[in-house]
Tab-separated table of N, CA and C in Angstrom:
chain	number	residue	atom	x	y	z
A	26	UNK	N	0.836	-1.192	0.000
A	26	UNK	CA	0.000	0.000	0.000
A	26	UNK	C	0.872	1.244	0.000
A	27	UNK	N	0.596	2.453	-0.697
A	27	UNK	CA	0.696	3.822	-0.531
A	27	UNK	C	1.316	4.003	0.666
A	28	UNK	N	2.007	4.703	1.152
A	28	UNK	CA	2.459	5.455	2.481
A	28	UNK	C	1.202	6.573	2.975
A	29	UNK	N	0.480	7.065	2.215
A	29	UNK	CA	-0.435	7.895	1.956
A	29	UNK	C	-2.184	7.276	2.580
A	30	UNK	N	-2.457	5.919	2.617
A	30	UNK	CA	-3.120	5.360	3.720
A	30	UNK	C	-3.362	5.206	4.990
A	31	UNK	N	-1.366	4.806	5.241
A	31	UNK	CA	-0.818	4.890	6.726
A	31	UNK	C	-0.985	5.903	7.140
A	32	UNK	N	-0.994	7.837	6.651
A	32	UNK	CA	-0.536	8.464	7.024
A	32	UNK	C	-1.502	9.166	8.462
A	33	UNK	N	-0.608	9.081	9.340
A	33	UNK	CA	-0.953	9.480	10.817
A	33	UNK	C	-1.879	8.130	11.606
A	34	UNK	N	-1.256	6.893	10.814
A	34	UNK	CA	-2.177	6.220	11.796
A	34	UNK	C	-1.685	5.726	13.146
A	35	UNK	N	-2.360	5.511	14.342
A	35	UNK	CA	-1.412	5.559	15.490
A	35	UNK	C	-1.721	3.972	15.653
A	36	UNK	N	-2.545	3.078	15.181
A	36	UNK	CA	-2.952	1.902	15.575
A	36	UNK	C	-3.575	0.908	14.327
A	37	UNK	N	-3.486	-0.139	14.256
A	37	UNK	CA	-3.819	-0.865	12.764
A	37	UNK	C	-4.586	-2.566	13.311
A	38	UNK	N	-4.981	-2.671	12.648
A	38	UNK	CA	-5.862	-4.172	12.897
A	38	UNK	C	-5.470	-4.910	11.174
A	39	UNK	N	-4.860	-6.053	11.185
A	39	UNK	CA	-4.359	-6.971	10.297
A	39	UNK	C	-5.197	-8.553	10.089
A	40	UNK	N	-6.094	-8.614	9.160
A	40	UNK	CA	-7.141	-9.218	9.228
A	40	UNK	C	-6.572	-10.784	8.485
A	41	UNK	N	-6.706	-11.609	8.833
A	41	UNK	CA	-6.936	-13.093	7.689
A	41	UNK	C	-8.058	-13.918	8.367
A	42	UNK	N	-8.661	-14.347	6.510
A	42	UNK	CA	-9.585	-15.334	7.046
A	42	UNK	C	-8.898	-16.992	7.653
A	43	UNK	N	-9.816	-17.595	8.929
A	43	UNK	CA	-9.234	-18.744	8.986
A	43	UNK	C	-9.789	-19.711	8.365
A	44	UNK	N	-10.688	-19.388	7.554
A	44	UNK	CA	-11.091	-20.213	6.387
A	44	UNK	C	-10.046	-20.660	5.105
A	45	UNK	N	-9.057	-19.842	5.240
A	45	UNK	CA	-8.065	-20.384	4.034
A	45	UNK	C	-6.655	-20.064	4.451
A	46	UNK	N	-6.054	-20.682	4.769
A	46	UNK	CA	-4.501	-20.654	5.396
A	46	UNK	C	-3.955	-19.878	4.907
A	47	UNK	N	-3.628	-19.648	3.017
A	47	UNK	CA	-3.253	-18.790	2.220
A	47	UNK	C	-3.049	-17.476	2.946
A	48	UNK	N	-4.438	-16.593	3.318
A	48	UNK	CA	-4.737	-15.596	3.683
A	48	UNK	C	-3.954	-14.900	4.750
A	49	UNK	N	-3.627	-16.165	5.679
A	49	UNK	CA	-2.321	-16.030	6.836
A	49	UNK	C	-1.098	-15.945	6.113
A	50	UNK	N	-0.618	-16.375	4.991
A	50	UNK	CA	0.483	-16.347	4.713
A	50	UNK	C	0.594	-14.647	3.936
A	51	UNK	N	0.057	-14.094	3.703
A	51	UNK	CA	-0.204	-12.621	3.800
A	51	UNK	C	0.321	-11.813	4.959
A	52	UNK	N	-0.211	-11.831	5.612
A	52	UNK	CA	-0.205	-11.337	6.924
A	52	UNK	C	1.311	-11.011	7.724
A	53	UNK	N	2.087	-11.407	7.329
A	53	UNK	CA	3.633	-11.016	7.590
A	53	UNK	C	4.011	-9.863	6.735
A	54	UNK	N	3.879	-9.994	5.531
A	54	UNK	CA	3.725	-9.245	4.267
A	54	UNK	C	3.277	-7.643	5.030
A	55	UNK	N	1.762	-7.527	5.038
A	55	UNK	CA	1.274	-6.800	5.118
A	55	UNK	C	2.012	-5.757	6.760
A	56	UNK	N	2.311	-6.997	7.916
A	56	UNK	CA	2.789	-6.176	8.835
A	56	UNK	C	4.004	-5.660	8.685
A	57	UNK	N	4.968	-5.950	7.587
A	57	UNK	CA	6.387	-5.537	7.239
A	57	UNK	C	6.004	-4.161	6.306
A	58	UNK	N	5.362	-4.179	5.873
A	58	UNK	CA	4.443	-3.035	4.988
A	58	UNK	C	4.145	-2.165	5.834
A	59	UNK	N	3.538	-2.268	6.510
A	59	UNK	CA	3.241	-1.261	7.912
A	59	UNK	C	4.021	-0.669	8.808
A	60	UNK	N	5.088	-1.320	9.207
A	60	UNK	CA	5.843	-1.388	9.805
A	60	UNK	C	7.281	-0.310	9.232
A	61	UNK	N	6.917	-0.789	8.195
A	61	UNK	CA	7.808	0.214	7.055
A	61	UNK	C	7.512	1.556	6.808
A	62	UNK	N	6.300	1.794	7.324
A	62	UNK	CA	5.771	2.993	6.037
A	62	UNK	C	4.912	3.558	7.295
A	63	UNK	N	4.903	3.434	8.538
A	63	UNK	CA	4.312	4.404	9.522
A	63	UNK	C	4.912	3.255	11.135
A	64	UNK	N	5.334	4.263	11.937
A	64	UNK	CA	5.846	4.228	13.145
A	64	UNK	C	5.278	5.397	14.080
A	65	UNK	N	5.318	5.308	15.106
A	65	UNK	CA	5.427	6.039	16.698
A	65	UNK	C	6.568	7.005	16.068
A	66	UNK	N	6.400	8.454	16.822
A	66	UNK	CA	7.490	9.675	17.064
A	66	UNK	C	8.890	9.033	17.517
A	67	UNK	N	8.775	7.846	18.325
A	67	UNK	CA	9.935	7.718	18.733
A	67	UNK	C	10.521	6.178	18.336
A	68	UNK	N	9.972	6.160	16.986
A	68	UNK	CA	10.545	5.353	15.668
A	68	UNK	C	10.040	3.719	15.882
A	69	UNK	N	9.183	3.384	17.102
A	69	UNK	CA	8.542	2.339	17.083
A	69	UNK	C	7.131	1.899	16.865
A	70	UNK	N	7.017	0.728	16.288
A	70	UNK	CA	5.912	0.758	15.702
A	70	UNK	C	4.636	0.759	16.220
A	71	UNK	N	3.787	0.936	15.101
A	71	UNK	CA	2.474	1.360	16.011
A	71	UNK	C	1.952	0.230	16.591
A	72	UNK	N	1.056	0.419	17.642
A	72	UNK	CA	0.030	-0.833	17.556
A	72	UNK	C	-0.753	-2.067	16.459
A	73	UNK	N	-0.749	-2.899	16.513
A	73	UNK	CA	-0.915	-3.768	15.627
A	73	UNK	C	-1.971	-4.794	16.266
A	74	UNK	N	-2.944	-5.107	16.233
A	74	UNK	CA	-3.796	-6.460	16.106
A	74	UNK	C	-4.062	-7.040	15.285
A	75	UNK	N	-3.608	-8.380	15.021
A	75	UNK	CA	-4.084	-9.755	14.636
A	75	UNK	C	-5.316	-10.222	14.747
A	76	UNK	N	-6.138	-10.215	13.719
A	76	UNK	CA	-7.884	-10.728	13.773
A	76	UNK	C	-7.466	-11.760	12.784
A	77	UNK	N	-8.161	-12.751	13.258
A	77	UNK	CA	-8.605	-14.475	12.726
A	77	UNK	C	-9.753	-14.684	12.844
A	78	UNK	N	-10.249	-14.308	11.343
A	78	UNK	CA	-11.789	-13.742	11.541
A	78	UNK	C	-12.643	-14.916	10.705
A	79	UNK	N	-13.234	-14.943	10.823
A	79	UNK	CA	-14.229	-16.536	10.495
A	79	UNK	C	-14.311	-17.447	11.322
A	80	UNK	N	-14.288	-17.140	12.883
A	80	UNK	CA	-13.669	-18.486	13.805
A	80	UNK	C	-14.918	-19.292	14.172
A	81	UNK	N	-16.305	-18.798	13.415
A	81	UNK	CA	-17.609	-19.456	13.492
A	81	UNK	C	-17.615	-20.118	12.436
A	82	UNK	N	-16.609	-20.513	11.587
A	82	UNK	CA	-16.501	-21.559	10.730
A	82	UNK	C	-15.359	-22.615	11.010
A	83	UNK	N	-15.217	-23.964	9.978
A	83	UNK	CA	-13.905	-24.845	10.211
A	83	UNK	C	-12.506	-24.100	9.984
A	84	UNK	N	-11.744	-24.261	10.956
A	84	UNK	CA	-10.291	-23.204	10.955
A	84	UNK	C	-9.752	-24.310	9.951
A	85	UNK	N	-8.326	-23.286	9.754
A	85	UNK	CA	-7.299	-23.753	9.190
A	85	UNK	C	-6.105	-23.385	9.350
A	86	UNK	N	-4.891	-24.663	9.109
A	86	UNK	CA	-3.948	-24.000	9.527
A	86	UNK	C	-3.151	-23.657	11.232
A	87	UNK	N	-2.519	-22.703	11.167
A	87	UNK	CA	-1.802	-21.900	12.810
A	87	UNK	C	-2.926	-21.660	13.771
A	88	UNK	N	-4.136	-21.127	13.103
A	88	UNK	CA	-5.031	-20.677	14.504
A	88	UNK	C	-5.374	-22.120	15.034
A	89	UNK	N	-4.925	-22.861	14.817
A	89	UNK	CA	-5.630	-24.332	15.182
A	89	UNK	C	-5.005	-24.572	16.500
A	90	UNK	N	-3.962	-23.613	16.833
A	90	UNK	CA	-2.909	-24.117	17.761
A	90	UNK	C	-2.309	-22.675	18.445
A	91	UNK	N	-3.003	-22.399	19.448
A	91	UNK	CA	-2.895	-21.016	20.326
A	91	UNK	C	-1.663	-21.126	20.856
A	92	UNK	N	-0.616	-21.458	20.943
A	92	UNK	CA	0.643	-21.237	21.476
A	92	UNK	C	1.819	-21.022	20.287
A	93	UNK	N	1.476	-21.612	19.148
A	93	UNK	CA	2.082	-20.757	17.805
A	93	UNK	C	1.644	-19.876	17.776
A	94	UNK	N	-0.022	-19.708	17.663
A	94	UNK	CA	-0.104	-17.978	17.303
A	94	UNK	C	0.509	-17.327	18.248
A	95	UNK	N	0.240	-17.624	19.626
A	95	UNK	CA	0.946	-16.659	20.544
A	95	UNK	C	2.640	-16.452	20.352
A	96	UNK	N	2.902	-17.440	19.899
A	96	UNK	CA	4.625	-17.323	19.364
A	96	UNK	C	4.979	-16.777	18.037
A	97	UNK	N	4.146	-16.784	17.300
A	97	UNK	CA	3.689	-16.034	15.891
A	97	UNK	C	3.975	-14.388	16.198
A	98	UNK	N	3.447	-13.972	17.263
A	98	UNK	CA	2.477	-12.755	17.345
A	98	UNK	C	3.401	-11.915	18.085
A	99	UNK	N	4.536	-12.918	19.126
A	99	UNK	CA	5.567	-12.156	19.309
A	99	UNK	C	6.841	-11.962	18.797
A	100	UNK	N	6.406	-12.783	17.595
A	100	UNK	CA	7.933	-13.136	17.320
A	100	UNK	C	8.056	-11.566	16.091
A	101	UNK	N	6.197	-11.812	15.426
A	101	UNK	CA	6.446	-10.106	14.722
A	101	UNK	C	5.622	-8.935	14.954
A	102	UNK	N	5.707	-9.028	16.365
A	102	UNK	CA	5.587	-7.606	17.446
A	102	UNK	C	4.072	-6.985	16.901
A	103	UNK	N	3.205	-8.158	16.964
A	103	UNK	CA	1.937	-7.361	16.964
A	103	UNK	C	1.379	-7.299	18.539
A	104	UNK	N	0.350	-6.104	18.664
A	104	UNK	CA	0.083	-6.463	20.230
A	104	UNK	C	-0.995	-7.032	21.088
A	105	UNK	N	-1.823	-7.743	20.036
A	105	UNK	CA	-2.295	-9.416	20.440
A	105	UNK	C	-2.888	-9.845	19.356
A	106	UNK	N	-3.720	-11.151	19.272
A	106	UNK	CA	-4.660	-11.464	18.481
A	106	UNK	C	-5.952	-11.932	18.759
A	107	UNK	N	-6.732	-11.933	18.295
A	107	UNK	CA	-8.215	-12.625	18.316
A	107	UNK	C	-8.807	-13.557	17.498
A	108	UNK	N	-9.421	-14.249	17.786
A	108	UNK	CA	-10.320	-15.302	16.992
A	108	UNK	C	-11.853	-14.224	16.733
A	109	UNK	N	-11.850	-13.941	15.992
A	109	UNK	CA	-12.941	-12.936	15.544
A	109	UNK	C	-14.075	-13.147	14.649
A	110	UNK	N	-15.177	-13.353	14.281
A	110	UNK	CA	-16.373	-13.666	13.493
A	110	UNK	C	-17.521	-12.116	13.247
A	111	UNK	N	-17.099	-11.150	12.461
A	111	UNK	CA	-17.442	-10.399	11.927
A	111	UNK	C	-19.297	-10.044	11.273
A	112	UNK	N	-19.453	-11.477	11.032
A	112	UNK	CA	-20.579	-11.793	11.092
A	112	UNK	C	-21.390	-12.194	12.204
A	113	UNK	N	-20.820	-12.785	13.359
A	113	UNK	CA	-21.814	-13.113	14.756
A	113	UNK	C	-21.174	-12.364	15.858
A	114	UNK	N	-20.325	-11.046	14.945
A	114	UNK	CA	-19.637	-10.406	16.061
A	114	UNK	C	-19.082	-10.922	17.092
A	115	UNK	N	-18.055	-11.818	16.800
A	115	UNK	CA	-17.086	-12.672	18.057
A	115	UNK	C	-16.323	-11.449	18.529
A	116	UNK	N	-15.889	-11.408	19.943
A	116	UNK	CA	-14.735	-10.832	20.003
A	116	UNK	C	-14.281	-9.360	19.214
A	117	UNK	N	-15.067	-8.992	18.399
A	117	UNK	CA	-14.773	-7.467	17.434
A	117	UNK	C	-14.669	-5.947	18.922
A	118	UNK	N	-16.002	-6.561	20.035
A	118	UNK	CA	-15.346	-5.606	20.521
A	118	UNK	C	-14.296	-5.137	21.310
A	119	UNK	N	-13.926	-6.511	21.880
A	119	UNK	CA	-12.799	-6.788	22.861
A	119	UNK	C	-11.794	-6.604	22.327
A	120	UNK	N	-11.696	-6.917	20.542
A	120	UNK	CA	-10.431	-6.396	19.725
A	120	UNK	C	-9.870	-4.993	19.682
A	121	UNK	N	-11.301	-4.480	19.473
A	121	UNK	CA	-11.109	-3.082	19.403
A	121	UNK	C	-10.680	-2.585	20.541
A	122	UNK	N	-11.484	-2.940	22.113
A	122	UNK	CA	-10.794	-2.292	23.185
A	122	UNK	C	-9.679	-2.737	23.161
A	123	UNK	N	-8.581	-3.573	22.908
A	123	UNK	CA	-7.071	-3.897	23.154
A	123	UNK	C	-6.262	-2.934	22.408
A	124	UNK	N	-6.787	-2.627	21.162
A	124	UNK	CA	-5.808	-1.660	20.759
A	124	UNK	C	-6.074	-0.319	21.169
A	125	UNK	N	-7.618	0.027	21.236
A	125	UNK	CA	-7.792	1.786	21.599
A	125	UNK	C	-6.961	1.726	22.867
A	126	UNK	N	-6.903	0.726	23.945
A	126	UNK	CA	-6.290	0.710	25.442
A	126	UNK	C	-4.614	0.760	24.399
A	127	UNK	N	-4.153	0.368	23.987
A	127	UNK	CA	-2.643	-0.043	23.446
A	127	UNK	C	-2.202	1.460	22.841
A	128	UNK	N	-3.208	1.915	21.993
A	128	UNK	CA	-2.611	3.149	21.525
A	128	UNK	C	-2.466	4.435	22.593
A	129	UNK	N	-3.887	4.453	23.423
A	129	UNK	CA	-3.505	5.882	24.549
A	129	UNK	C	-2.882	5.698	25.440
A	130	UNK	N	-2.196	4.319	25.516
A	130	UNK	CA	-1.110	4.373	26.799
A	130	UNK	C	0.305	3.864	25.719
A	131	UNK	N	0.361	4.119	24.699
A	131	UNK	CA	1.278	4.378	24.383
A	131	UNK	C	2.050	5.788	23.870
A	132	UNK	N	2.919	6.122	23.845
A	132	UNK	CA	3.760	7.396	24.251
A	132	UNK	C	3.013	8.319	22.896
A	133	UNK	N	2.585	9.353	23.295
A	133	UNK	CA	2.431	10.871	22.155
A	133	UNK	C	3.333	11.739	22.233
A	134	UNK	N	3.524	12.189	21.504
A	134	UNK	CA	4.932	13.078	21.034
A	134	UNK	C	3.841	14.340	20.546
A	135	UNK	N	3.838	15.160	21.064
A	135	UNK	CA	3.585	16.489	20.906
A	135	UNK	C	4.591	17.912	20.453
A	136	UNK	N	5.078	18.075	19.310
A	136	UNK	CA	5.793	19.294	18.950
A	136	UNK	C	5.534	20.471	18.599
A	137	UNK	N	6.425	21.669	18.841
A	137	UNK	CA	5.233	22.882	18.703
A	137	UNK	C	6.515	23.381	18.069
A	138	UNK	N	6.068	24.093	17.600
A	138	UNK	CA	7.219	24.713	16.509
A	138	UNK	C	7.172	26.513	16.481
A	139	UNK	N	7.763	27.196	16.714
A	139	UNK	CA	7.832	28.566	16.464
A	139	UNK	C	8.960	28.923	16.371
A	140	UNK	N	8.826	30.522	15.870
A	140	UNK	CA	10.232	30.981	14.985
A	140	UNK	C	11.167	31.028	15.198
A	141	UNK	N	11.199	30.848	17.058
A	141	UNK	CA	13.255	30.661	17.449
A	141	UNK	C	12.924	29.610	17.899
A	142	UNK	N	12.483	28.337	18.183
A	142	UNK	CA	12.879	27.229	18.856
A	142	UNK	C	11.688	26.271	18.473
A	143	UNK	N	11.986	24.884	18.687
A	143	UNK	CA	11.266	23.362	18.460
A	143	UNK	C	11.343	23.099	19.927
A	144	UNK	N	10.034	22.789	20.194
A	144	UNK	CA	10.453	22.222	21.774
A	144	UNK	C	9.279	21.144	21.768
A	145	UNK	N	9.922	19.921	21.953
A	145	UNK	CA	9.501	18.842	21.787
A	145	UNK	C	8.773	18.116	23.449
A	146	UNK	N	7.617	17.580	23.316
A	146	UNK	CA	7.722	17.114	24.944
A	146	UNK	C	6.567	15.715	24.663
A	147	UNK	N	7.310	14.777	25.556
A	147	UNK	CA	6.735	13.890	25.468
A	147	UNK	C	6.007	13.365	26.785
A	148	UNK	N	4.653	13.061	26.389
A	148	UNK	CA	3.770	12.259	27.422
A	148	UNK	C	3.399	11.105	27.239
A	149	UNK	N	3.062	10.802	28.311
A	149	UNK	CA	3.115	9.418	28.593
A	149	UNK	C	1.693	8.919	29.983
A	150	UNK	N	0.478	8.798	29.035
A	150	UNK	CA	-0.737	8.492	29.864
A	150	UNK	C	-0.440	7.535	30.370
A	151	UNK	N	-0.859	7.694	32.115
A	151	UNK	CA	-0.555	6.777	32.861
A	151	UNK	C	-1.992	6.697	33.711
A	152	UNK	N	-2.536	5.515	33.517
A	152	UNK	CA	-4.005	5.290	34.546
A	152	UNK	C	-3.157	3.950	35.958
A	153	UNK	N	-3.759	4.957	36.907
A	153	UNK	CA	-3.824	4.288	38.609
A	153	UNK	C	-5.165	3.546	38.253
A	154	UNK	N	-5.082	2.488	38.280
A	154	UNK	CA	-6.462	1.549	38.763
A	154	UNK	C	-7.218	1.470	40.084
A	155	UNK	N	-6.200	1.621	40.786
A	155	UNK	CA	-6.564	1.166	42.335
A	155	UNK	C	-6.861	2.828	42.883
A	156	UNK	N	-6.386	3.728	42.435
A	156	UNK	CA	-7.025	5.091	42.882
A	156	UNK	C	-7.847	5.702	42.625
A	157	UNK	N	-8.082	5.123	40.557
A	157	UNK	CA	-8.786	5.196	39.913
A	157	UNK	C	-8.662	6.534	39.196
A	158	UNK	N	-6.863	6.889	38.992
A	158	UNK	CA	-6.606	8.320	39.257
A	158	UNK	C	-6.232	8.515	37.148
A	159	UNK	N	-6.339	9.375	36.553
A	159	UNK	CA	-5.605	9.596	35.314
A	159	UNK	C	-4.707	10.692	35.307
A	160	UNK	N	-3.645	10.593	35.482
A	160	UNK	CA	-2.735	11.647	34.848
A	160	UNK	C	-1.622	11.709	33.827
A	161	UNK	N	-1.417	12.657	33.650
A	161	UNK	CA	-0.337	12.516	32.541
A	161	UNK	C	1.186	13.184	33.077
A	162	UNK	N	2.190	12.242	32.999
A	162	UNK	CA	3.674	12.543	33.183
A	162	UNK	C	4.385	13.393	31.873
A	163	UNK	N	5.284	14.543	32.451
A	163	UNK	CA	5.841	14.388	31.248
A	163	UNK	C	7.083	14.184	31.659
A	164	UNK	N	7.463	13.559	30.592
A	164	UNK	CA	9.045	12.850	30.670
A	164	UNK	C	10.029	13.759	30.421
């Protein structure tokens, strides 16, 4: 794809059906593509989810066996996967909350630019659970 798709995306979802194995063999492809052509301010990549979408049909293939995918998934730094059914809505929303949670607690780079100086500052959303507190650090 274009660089011009990616552009400003902070988070990505990488789809194969598990109806045809083929479709997985894509899927490396496409995250090296991504990976290439849009990153984080501080040159790492964005969020990434893995959907294995048809899982209300006969699988095929790696999803057959949850400890490859899970070794799959770290080995090319996506930040999880799902067994997903698009049609009986498996799991689509729990997908979605893993990455919206993955992208705002991962680092924003905010730059402001004016005529004598760049002053760069980075935050870093941090949620207390147990205080139930949100603030933001800056580093």
């Amino acid at each position: 794809m274009t660089r011009v798709y990616y552009k400003e995306a902070v988070g990505a979802f990488i789809v194969f059906d598990v109806t045809r194995a083929a479709t997985f063999e894509a899927v490396v492809k496409w995250k090296q593509d991504l990976d290439a052509k849009v990153q984080l301010a501080d040159g790492s990549p964005i969020p990434c989810v893995l959907l294995a979408n048809k899982c209300d049909q006969q699988k095929e293939g790696i999803v057959n066996n949850p400890s490859k995918m899970n070794e799959y998934i770290e080995e090319h730094k996506f930040t999880a996967w799902f067994e997903t059914s698009a049609k009986e809505n498996i799991n689509i929303e729990e997908a979605a909350k893993t990455l919206v949670k993955e992208v705002y607690t991962s680092s924003i780079y905010i730059i402001i630019i004016s005529k004598k100086f760049i002053l760069s500052i980075k935050y870093r959303y941090v949620i207390n659970r147990k205080k139930n507190i949100s603030n933001f650090n800056i580093i």
